PDB file of C-alpha atoms in Angstrom:
ATOM      1  CA  MET A   1     175.686   6.818  50.161  1.00 59.00           C
ATOM      2  CA  ARG A   2     172.498   5.895  51.921  1.00 93.00           C
ATOM      3  CA  TYR A   3     171.118   7.192  55.203  1.00 98.00           C
ATOM      4  CA  LEU A   4     168.685   5.439  57.549  1.00 98.00           C
ATOM      5  CA  LEU A   5     166.621   7.734  59.752  1.00 98.00           C
ATOM      6  CA  ASP A   6     165.825   6.911  63.369  1.00 97.00           C
ATOM      7  CA  ALA A   7     162.277   7.539  64.601  1.00 96.00           C
ATOM      8  CA  ASN A   8     163.375  10.463  66.760  1.00 96.00           C
ATOM      9  CA  THR A   9     164.523  12.416  63.688  1.00 96.00           C
ATOM     10  CA  TYR A  10     161.000  12.388  62.279  1.00 97.00           C
ATOM     11  CA  ILE A  11     159.310  13.009  65.629  1.00 96.00           C
ATOM     12  CA  GLN A  12     161.518  15.877  66.748  1.00 96.00           C
ATOM     13  CA  ALA A  13     161.365  17.510  63.317  1.00 96.00           C
ATOM     14  CA  LYS A  14     157.567  17.410  63.415  1.00 96.00           C
ATOM     15  CA  ASN A  15     157.313  18.575  67.021  1.00 96.00           C
ATOM     16  CA  GLN A  16     159.972  21.276  66.873  1.00 93.00           C
ATOM     17  CA  TYR A  17     162.000  22.891  64.122  1.00 89.00           C
ATOM     18  CA  TYR A  18     160.381  21.439  60.944  1.00 94.00           C
ATOM     19  CA  GLY A  19     156.726  21.280  61.917  1.00 94.00           C
ATOM     20  CA  MET A  20     154.674  20.134  58.968  1.00 95.00           C
ATOM     21  CA  ASP A  21     152.667  23.347  59.101  1.00 94.00           C
ATOM     22  CA  ILE A  22     155.681  25.696  59.228  1.00 92.00           C
ATOM     23  CA  CYS A  23     158.224  23.906  57.041  1.00 93.00           C
ATOM     24  CA  PRO A  24     156.504  21.658  54.485  1.00 94.00           C
ATOM     25  CA  ALA A  25     159.638  21.974  52.334  1.00 94.00           C
ATOM     26  CA  TYR A  26     161.519  19.698  54.739  1.00 96.00           C
ATOM     27  CA  TRP A  27     159.002  16.904  54.268  1.00 97.00           C
ATOM     28  CA  LYS A  28     159.011  17.353  50.480  1.00 96.00           C
ATOM     29  CA  TRP A  29     162.802  17.278  50.607  1.00 97.00           C
ATOM     30  CA  LEU A  30     162.675  13.939  52.465  1.00 97.00           C
ATOM     31  CA  ASP A  31     160.437  12.565  49.698  1.00 97.00           C
ATOM     32  CA  LEU A  32     162.876  13.782  47.050  1.00 97.00           C
ATOM     33  CA  GLN A  33     165.865  12.280  48.850  1.00 97.00           C
ATOM     34  CA  PHE A  34     164.025   8.973  49.142  1.00 97.00           C
ATOM     35  CA  GLN A  35     163.227   9.029  45.418  1.00 96.00           C
ATOM     36  CA  GLN A  36     166.912   9.624  44.693  1.00 96.00           C
ATOM     37  CA  GLY A  37     167.892   6.639  46.825  1.00 96.00           C
ATOM     38  CA  MET A  38     169.621   8.709  49.481  1.00 97.00           C
ATOM     39  CA  LEU A  39     167.496   7.891  52.514  1.00 97.00           C
ATOM     40  CA  ALA A  40     165.015   5.480  54.003  1.00 97.00           C
ATOM     41  CA  SER A  41     164.215   3.924  57.333  1.00 97.00           C
ATOM     42  CA  VAL A  42     163.208   0.428  58.411  1.00 97.00           C
ATOM     43  CA  GLU A  43     159.703  -1.008  58.566  1.00 97.00           C
ATOM     44  CA  MET A  44     159.743  -1.183  62.352  1.00 96.00           C
ATOM     45  CA  ILE A  45     160.245   2.586  62.551  1.00 97.00           C
ATOM     46  CA  GLY A  46     157.461   3.031  60.027  1.00 97.00           C
ATOM     47  CA  ARG A  47     155.190   0.998  62.308  1.00 96.00           C
ATOM     48  CA  GLU A  48     156.153   3.128  65.316  1.00 94.00           C
ATOM     49  CA  LEU A  49     155.371   6.341  63.434  1.00 97.00           C
ATOM     50  CA  LYS A  50     152.082   5.014  62.045  1.00 96.00           C
ATOM     51  CA  GLU A  51     150.863   4.169  65.569  1.00 94.00           C
ATOM     52  CA  GLY A  52     150.526   7.868  66.321  1.00 90.00           C
ATOM     53  CA  ASN A  53     147.347   9.849  65.877  1.00 93.00           C
ATOM     54  CA  ASP A  54     148.752  12.907  64.161  1.00 95.00           C
ATOM     55  CA  GLU A  55     149.948  14.305  60.858  1.00 96.00           C
ATOM     56  CA  LEU A  56     153.244  12.410  61.086  1.00 97.00           C
ATOM     57  CA  ALA A  57     151.352   9.116  61.319  1.00 97.00           C
ATOM     58  CA  GLU A  58     149.368  10.082  58.222  1.00 97.00           C
ATOM     59  CA  TRP A  59     152.566  11.116  56.424  1.00 97.00           C
ATOM     60  CA  ALA A  60     154.200   7.756  57.229  1.00 97.00           C
ATOM     61  CA  LYS A  61     151.091   5.781  56.240  1.00 97.00           C
ATOM     62  CA  ALA A  62     151.129   7.499  52.835  1.00 97.00           C
ATOM     63  CA  ARG A  63     154.777   6.473  52.285  1.00 97.00           C
ATOM     64  CA  PRO A  64     155.157   2.761  53.037  1.00 96.00           C
ATOM     65  CA  GLU A  65     157.982   2.538  50.505  1.00 96.00           C
ATOM     66  CA  HIS A  66     160.127   4.836  52.707  1.00 96.00           C
ATOM     67  CA  PHE A  67     160.374   2.027  55.276  1.00 97.00           C
ATOM     68  CA  ILE A  68     162.453  -0.866  53.977  1.00 96.00           C
ATOM     69  CA  LYS A  69     162.352  -4.486  55.046  1.00 94.00           C
ATOM     70  CA  HIS A  70     164.788  -5.579  57.730  1.00 93.00           C
ATOM     71  CA  ASP A  71     163.909  -9.261  57.997  1.00 91.00           C
ATOM     72  CA  ASP A  72     166.579 -10.575  55.619  1.00 95.00           C
ATOM     73  CA  ASN A  73     169.069 -13.162  56.886  1.00 97.00           C
ATOM     74  CA  ASP A  74     172.076 -10.828  56.970  1.00 97.00           C
ATOM     75  CA  THR A  75     170.204  -8.209  59.014  1.00 97.00           C
ATOM     76  CA  GLN A  76     168.899 -10.852  61.396  1.00 97.00           C
ATOM     77  CA  LEU A  77     172.440 -12.158  61.908  1.00 98.00           C
ATOM     78  CA  ILE A  78     173.744  -8.692  62.818  1.00 98.00           C
ATOM     79  CA  PHE A  79     170.686  -8.094  65.029  1.00 97.00           C
ATOM     80  CA  THR A  80     171.562 -11.280  66.931  1.00 97.00           C
ATOM     81  CA  GLN A  81     175.125 -10.039  67.434  1.00 98.00           C
ATOM     82  CA  ILE A  82     173.831  -6.672  68.669  1.00 97.00           C
ATOM     83  CA  ALA A  83     171.437  -8.393  71.066  1.00 97.00           C
ATOM     84  CA  GLU A  84     174.256 -10.570  72.427  1.00 96.00           C
ATOM     85  CA  ILE A  85     176.470  -7.520  73.046  1.00 95.00           C
ATOM     86  CA  VAL A  86     173.643  -5.612  74.739  1.00 95.00           C
ATOM     87  CA  ILE A  87     172.499  -8.555  76.864  1.00 95.00           C
ATOM     88  CA  SER A  88     176.049  -9.257  78.033  1.00 92.00           C
ATOM     89  CA  GLY A  89     176.709  -5.567  78.751  1.00 90.00           C
ATOM     90  CA  ASP A  90     176.397  -3.879  82.124  1.00 88.00           C
ATOM     91  CA  TYR A  91     173.237  -1.955  81.239  1.00 90.00           C
ATOM     92  CA  ASN A  92     170.183  -1.034  83.254  1.00 88.00           C
ATOM     93  CA  PRO A  93     167.859  -4.022  82.624  1.00 90.00           C
ATOM     94  CA  ALA A  94     164.784  -1.891  81.830  1.00 91.00           C
ATOM     95  CA  ASN A  95     166.754   0.309  79.429  1.00 90.00           C
ATOM     96  CA  ARG A  96     168.370  -2.748  77.835  1.00 92.00           C
ATOM     97  CA  ASP A  97     165.026  -4.507  77.368  1.00 93.00           C
ATOM     98  CA  ASN A  98     163.411  -1.373  75.947  1.00 93.00           C
ATOM     99  CA  PHE A  99     166.281  -0.934  73.475  1.00 94.00           C
ATOM    100  CA  LEU A 100     166.002  -4.529  72.283  1.00 95.00           C
ATOM    101  CA  ALA A 101     162.190  -4.374  71.975  1.00 94.00           C
ATOM    102  CA  LYS A 102     162.186  -1.321  69.715  1.00 94.00           C
ATOM    103  CA  ALA A 103     163.546  -0.508  66.267  1.00 96.00           C
ATOM    104  CA  ASP A 104     167.013   0.677  67.366  1.00 96.00           C
ATOM    105  CA  PRO A 105     168.907  -2.609  67.017  1.00 97.00           C
ATOM    106  CA  TRP A 106     167.159  -3.315  63.710  1.00 98.00           C
ATOM    107  CA  ILE A 107     168.113   0.000  62.127  1.00 98.00           C
ATOM    108  CA  ILE A 108     171.720  -0.492  63.248  1.00 98.00           C
ATOM    109  CA  ALA A 109     171.762  -4.041  61.857  1.00 98.00           C
ATOM    110  CA  LYS A 110     170.272  -2.929  58.539  1.00 98.00           C
ATOM    111  CA  ALA A 111     172.741  -0.028  58.274  1.00 98.00           C
ATOM    112  CA  LYS A 112     175.625  -2.431  58.867  1.00 98.00           C
ATOM    113  CA  VAL A 113     174.364  -4.775  56.142  1.00 98.00           C
ATOM    114  CA  ILE A 114     173.763  -2.122  53.469  1.00 97.00           C
ATOM    115  CA  GLY A 115     176.618   0.212  54.426  1.00 97.00           C
ATOM    116  CA  ALA A 116     174.348   3.078  55.475  1.00 98.00           C
ATOM    117  CA  ILE A 117     174.793   5.934  57.916  1.00 98.00           C
ATOM    118  CA  ILE A 118     172.342   6.199  60.833  1.00 98.00           C
ATOM    119  CA  VAL A 119     170.742   9.586  61.430  1.00 98.00           C
ATOM    120  CA  THR A 120     169.602   9.998  65.047  1.00 97.00           C
ATOM    121  CA  HIS A 121     169.226  12.614  67.740  1.00 94.00           C
ATOM    122  CA  GLU A 122     170.687  10.329  70.370  1.00 92.00           C
ATOM    123  CA  SER A 123     174.114  11.325  71.626  1.00 91.00           C
ATOM    124  CA  PHE A 124     177.103   9.183  72.380  1.00 86.00           C
ATOM    125  CA  VAL A 125     177.418   8.518  76.114  1.00 86.00           C
ATOM    126  CA  SER A 126     180.440   7.483  78.168  1.00 85.00           C
ATOM    127  CA  PRO A 127     181.204   3.750  78.042  1.00 76.00           C
ATOM    128  CA  ASN A 128     180.477   3.262  81.758  1.00 80.00           C
ATOM    129  CA  THR A 129     176.868   4.419  81.463  1.00 82.00           C
ATOM    130  CA  LYS A 130     173.993   2.081  82.218  1.00 86.00           C
ATOM    131  CA  LYS A 131     171.973   3.262  79.203  1.00 91.00           C
ATOM    132  CA  VAL A 132     172.042   1.661  75.757  1.00 94.00           C
ATOM    133  CA  LYS A 133     172.350   4.365  73.110  1.00 94.00           C
ATOM    134  CA  VAL A 134     172.304   4.059  69.323  1.00 96.00           C
ATOM    135  CA  PRO A 135     175.608   5.924  68.747  1.00 96.00           C
ATOM    136  CA  ASN A 136     177.447   3.687  71.222  1.00 94.00           C
ATOM    137  CA  ILE A 137     176.186   0.487  69.610  1.00 95.00           C
ATOM    138  CA  CYS A 138     176.892   1.939  66.161  1.00 97.00           C
ATOM    139  CA  GLN A 139     180.473   2.570  67.224  1.00 95.00           C
ATOM    140  CA  GLN A 140     180.840  -1.027  68.431  1.00 95.00           C
ATOM    141  CA  PHE A 141     179.640  -2.291  65.041  1.00 97.00           C
ATOM    142  CA  ASP A 142     181.541   0.260  62.938  1.00 97.00           C
ATOM    143  CA  VAL A 143     178.330   1.888  61.664  1.00 98.00           C
ATOM    144  CA  PRO A 144     178.585   5.651  61.034  1.00 98.00           C
ATOM    145  CA  CYS A 145     176.104   7.702  63.055  1.00 97.00           C
ATOM    146  CA  ILE A 146     175.285  11.417  62.668  1.00 97.00           C
ATOM    147  CA  ASN A 147     172.592  13.847  63.770  1.00 95.00           C
ATOM    148  CA  THR A 148     169.936  15.495  61.612  1.00 94.00           C
ATOM    149  CA  PHE A 149     171.879  18.704  61.129  1.00 94.00           C
ATOM    150  CA  GLN A 150     175.029  16.905  59.969  1.00 96.00           C
ATOM    151  CA  PHE A 151     172.801  14.903  57.616  1.00 97.00           C
ATOM    152  CA  LEU A 152     171.223  18.063  56.173  1.00 96.00           C
ATOM    153  CA  ARG A 153     174.638  19.624  55.630  1.00 96.00           C
ATOM    154  CA  GLU A 154     176.082  16.478  54.023  1.00 96.00           C
ATOM    155  CA  LEU A 155     173.209  16.437  51.532  1.00 96.00           C
ATOM    156  CA  LYS A 156     173.398  20.230  51.104  1.00 95.00           C
ATOM    157  CA  ALA A 157     169.760  20.762  52.038  1.00 95.00           C
ATOM    158  CA  ARG A 158     168.426  24.282  51.615  1.00 92.00           C
ATOM    159  CA  PHE A 159     164.969  25.482  52.494  1.00 89.00           C
ATOM    160  CA  VAL A 160     164.690  28.867  50.837  1.00 84.00           C
ATOM    161  CA  LEU A 161     161.770  31.225  51.260  1.00 79.00           C
ATOM    162  CA  GLU A 162     160.319  32.229  47.920  1.00 72.00           C
ATOM    163  CA  SER A 163     158.572  35.544  47.521  1.00 68.00           C
TER     164      SER A 163
END
């Protein structure tokens, strides 16, 4: 099974619980999981991460292969369907436009095409909300969506202190 990581999973890990200076094992583990074909992300997320001016940007720049292409015909077709659903929905226009301009619809489309699970920190919101959220759109397109901690448990990650 393959997992596609949303930008917020990298950013929050770096800024909070898996800071590159306090838990380098997490980042090495991501490399290992990529090498084993278990995870990736899409190029658009790679571009977002590389725009930063920090160690995460450098990490992403050193790993272009972690960010797979999402411009194939099948992904574009699903992206179009996602855009149509979002545009026709009763969403806040600014939130809707921001969602469509970023990587979120692309990662969902790519996950649908390759049968992957999305890993994100976004939470499902009630259907009558005015915000577009990844888990809600994933649900509409039958794309599994989990958070980082579910992902770590599914892959049986362990970061053990060695003495």
